[in-house]
Coordinates of N, CA and C in Angstrom, one line a residue:
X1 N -33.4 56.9 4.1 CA -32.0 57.3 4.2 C -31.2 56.4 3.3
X2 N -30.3 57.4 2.5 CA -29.8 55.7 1.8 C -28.2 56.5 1.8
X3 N -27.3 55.6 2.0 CA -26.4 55.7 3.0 C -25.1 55.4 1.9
X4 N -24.2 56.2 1.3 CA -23.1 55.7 0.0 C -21.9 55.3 0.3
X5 N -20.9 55.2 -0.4 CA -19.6 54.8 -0.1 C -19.2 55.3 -1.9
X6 N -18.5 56.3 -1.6 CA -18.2 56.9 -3.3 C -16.5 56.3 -3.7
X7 N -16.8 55.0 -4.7 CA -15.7 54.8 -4.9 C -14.4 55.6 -5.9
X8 N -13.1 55.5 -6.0 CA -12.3 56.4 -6.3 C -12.5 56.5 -8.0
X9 N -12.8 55.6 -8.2 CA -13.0 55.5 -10.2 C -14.6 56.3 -10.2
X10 N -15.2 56.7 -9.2 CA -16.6 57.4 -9.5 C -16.2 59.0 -9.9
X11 N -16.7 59.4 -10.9 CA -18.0 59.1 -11.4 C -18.1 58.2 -12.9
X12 N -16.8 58.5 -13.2 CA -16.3 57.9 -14.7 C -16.7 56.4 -14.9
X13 N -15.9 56.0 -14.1 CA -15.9 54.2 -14.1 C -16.9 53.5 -13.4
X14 N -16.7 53.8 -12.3 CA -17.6 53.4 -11.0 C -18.9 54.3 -10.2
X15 N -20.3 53.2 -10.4 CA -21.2 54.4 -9.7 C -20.8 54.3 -8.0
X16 N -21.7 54.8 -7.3 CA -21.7 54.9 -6.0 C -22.2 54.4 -6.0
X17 N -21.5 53.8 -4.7 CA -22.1 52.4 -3.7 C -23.1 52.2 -2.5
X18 N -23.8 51.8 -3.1 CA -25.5 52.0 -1.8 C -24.9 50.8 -0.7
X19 N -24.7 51.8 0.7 CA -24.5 50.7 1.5 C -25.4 49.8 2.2
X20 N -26.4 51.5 2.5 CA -27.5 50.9 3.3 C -28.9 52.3 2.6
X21 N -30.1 51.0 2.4 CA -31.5 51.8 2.3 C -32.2 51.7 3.3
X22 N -32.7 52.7 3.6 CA -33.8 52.7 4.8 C -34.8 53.9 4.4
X23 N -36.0 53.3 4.8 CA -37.1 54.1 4.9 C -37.6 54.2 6.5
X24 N -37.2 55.3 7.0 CA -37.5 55.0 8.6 C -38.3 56.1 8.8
X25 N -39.4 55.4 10.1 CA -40.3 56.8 11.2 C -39.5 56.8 12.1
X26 N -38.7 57.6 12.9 CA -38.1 57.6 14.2 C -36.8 56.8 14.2
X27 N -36.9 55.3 15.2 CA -35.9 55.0 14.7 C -35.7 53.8 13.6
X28 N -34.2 53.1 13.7 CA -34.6 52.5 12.4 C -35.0 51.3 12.1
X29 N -35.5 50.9 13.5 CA -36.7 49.3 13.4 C -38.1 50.0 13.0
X30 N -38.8 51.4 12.8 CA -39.7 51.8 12.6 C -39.4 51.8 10.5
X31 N -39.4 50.8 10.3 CA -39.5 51.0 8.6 C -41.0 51.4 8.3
X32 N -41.4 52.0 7.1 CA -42.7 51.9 6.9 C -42.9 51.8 5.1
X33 N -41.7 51.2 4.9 CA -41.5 51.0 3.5 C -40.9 49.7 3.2
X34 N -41.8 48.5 2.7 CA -41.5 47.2 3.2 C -39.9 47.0 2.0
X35 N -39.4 45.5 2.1 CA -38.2 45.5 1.9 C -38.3 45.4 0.4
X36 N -39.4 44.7 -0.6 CA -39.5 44.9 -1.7 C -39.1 46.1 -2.8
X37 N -39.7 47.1 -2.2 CA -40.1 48.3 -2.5 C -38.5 48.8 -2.7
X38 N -37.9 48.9 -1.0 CA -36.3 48.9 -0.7 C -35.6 48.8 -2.0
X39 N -35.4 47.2 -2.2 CA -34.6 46.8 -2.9 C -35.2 47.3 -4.2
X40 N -36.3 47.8 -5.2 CA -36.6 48.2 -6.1 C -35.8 49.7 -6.5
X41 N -35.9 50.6 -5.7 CA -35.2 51.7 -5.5 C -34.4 51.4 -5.5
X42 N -33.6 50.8 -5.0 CA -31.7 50.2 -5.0 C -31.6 49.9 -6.2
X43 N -32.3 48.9 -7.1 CA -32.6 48.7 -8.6 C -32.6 49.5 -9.8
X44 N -33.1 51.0 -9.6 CA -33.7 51.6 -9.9 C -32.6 52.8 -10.2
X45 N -32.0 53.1 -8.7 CA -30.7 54.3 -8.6 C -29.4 53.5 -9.1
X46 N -29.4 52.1 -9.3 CA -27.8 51.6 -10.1 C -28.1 51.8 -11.6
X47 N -29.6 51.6 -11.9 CA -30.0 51.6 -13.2 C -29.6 52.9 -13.9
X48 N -30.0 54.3 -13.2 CA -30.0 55.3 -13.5 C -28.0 55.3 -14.1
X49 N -27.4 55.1 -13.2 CA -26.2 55.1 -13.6 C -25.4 54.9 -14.6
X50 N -26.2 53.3 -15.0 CA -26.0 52.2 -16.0 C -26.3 52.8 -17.2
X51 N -27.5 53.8 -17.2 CA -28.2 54.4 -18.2 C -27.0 55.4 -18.8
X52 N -26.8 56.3 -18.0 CA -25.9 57.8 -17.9 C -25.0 56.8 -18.9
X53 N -23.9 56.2 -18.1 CA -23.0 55.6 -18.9 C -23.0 55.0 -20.3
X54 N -24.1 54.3 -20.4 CA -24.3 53.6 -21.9 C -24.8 55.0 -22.8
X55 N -25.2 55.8 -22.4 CA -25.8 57.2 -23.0 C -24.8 58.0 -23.6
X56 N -23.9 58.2 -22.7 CA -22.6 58.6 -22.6 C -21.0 58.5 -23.2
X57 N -21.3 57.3 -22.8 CA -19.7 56.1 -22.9 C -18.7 56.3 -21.6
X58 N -19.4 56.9 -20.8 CA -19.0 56.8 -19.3 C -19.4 57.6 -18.5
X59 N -19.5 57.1 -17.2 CA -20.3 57.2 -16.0 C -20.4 58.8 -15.6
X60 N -21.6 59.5 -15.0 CA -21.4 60.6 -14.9 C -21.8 60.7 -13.3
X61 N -22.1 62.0 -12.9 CA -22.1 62.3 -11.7 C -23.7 62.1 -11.1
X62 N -23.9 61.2 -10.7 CA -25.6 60.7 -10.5 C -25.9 61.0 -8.9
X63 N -25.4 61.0 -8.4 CA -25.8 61.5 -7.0 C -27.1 62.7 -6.9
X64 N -26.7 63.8 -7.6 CA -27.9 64.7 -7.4 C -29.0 64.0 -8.3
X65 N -29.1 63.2 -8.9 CA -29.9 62.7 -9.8 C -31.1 62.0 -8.9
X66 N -30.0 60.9 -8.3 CA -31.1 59.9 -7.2 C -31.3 60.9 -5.9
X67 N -30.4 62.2 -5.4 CA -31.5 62.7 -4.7 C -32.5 63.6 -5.0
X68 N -32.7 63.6 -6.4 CA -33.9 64.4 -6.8 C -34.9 63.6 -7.1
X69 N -34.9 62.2 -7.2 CA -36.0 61.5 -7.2 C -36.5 60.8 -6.1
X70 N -35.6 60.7 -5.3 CA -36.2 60.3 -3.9 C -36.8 61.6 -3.5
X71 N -36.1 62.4 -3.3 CA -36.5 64.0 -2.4 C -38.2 64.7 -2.7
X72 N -37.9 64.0 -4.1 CA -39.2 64.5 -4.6 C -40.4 64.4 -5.1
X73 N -40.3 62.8 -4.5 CA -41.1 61.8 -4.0 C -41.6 61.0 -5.5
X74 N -40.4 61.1 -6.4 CA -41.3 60.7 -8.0 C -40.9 59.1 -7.5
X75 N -40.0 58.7 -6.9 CA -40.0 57.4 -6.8 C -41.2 56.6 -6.4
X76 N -41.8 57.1 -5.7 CA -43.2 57.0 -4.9 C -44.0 56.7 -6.4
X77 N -44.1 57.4 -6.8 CA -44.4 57.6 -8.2 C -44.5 56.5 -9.1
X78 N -43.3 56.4 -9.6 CA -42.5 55.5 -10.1 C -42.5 54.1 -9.8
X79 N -42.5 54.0 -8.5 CA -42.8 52.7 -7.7 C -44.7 52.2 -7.8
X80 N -45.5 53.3 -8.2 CA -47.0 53.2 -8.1 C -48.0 53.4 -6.7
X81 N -46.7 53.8 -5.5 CA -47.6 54.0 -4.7 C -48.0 55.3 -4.3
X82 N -47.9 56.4 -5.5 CA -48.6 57.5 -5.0 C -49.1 58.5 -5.9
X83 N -50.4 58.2 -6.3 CA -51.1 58.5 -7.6 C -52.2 59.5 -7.0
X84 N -51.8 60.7 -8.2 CA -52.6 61.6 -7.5 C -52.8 62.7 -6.5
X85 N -51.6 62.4 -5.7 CA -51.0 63.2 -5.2 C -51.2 62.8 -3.8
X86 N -51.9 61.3 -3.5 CA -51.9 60.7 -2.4 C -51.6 59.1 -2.2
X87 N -50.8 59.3 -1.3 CA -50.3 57.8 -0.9 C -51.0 56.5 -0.8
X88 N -50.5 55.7 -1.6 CA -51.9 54.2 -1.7 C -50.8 53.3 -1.3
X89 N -50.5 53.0 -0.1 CA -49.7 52.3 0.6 C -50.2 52.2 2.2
X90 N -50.2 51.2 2.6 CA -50.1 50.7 3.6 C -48.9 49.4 4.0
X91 N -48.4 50.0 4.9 CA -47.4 49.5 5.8 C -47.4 47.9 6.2
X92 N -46.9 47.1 5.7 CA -47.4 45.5 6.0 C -47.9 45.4 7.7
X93 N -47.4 46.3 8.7 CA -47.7 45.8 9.6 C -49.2 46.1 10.2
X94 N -49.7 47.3 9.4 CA -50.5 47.5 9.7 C -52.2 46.9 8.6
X95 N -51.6 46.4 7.7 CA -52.3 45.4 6.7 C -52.4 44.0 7.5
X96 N -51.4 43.7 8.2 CA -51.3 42.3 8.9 C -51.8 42.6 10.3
X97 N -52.1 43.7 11.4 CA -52.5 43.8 12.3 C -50.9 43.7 13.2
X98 N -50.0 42.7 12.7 CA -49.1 43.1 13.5 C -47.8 43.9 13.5
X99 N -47.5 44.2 14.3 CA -46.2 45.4 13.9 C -45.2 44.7 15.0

């Protein structure tokens, strides 16, 4: 779930503001996407923006952009953990035995 705050200079000036990322099962102490990864994607959707704009000479409307890559799991992709069309990730707590 990743959670924005659209500031008033967006889309021109300012991208949108990621408040909060979460990868959650249930609720939201159930992560199953460790914090690395998190913050990579956070990296990843400011980038996209940064890009638009220098492409451009100013900021465009990126929102449907990062929900088309999260939604559609290229980030998975992207990130390397899902080649093939199947997931090569395991969950640290279940790599460490503890959760």
């Amino acid at each position: 779930m990743v959670k924005l705050r659209i500031p008033p200079l967006y889309p021109i000036q300012k991208p949108p503001e990621i408040i909060s990322l979460e990868a959650t099962v249930g609720s939201e102490a159930d992560q199953w996407l460790d914090k690395r990864y998190l913050v990579e994607i956070e990296h990843r959707l400011e980038t996209m923006w940064t890009e638009d704009k220098e492409a451009a000479g100013e900021g465009s409307g990126v929102i449907w952009r990062w929900w088309e890559w999260i939604g559609s799991g290229e980030c998975l992709s992207d990130l390397g953990l899902l080649k093939d069309d199947v997931l090569r990730y395991a969950p640290p707590c279940f790599v460490s035995g503890v959760c």
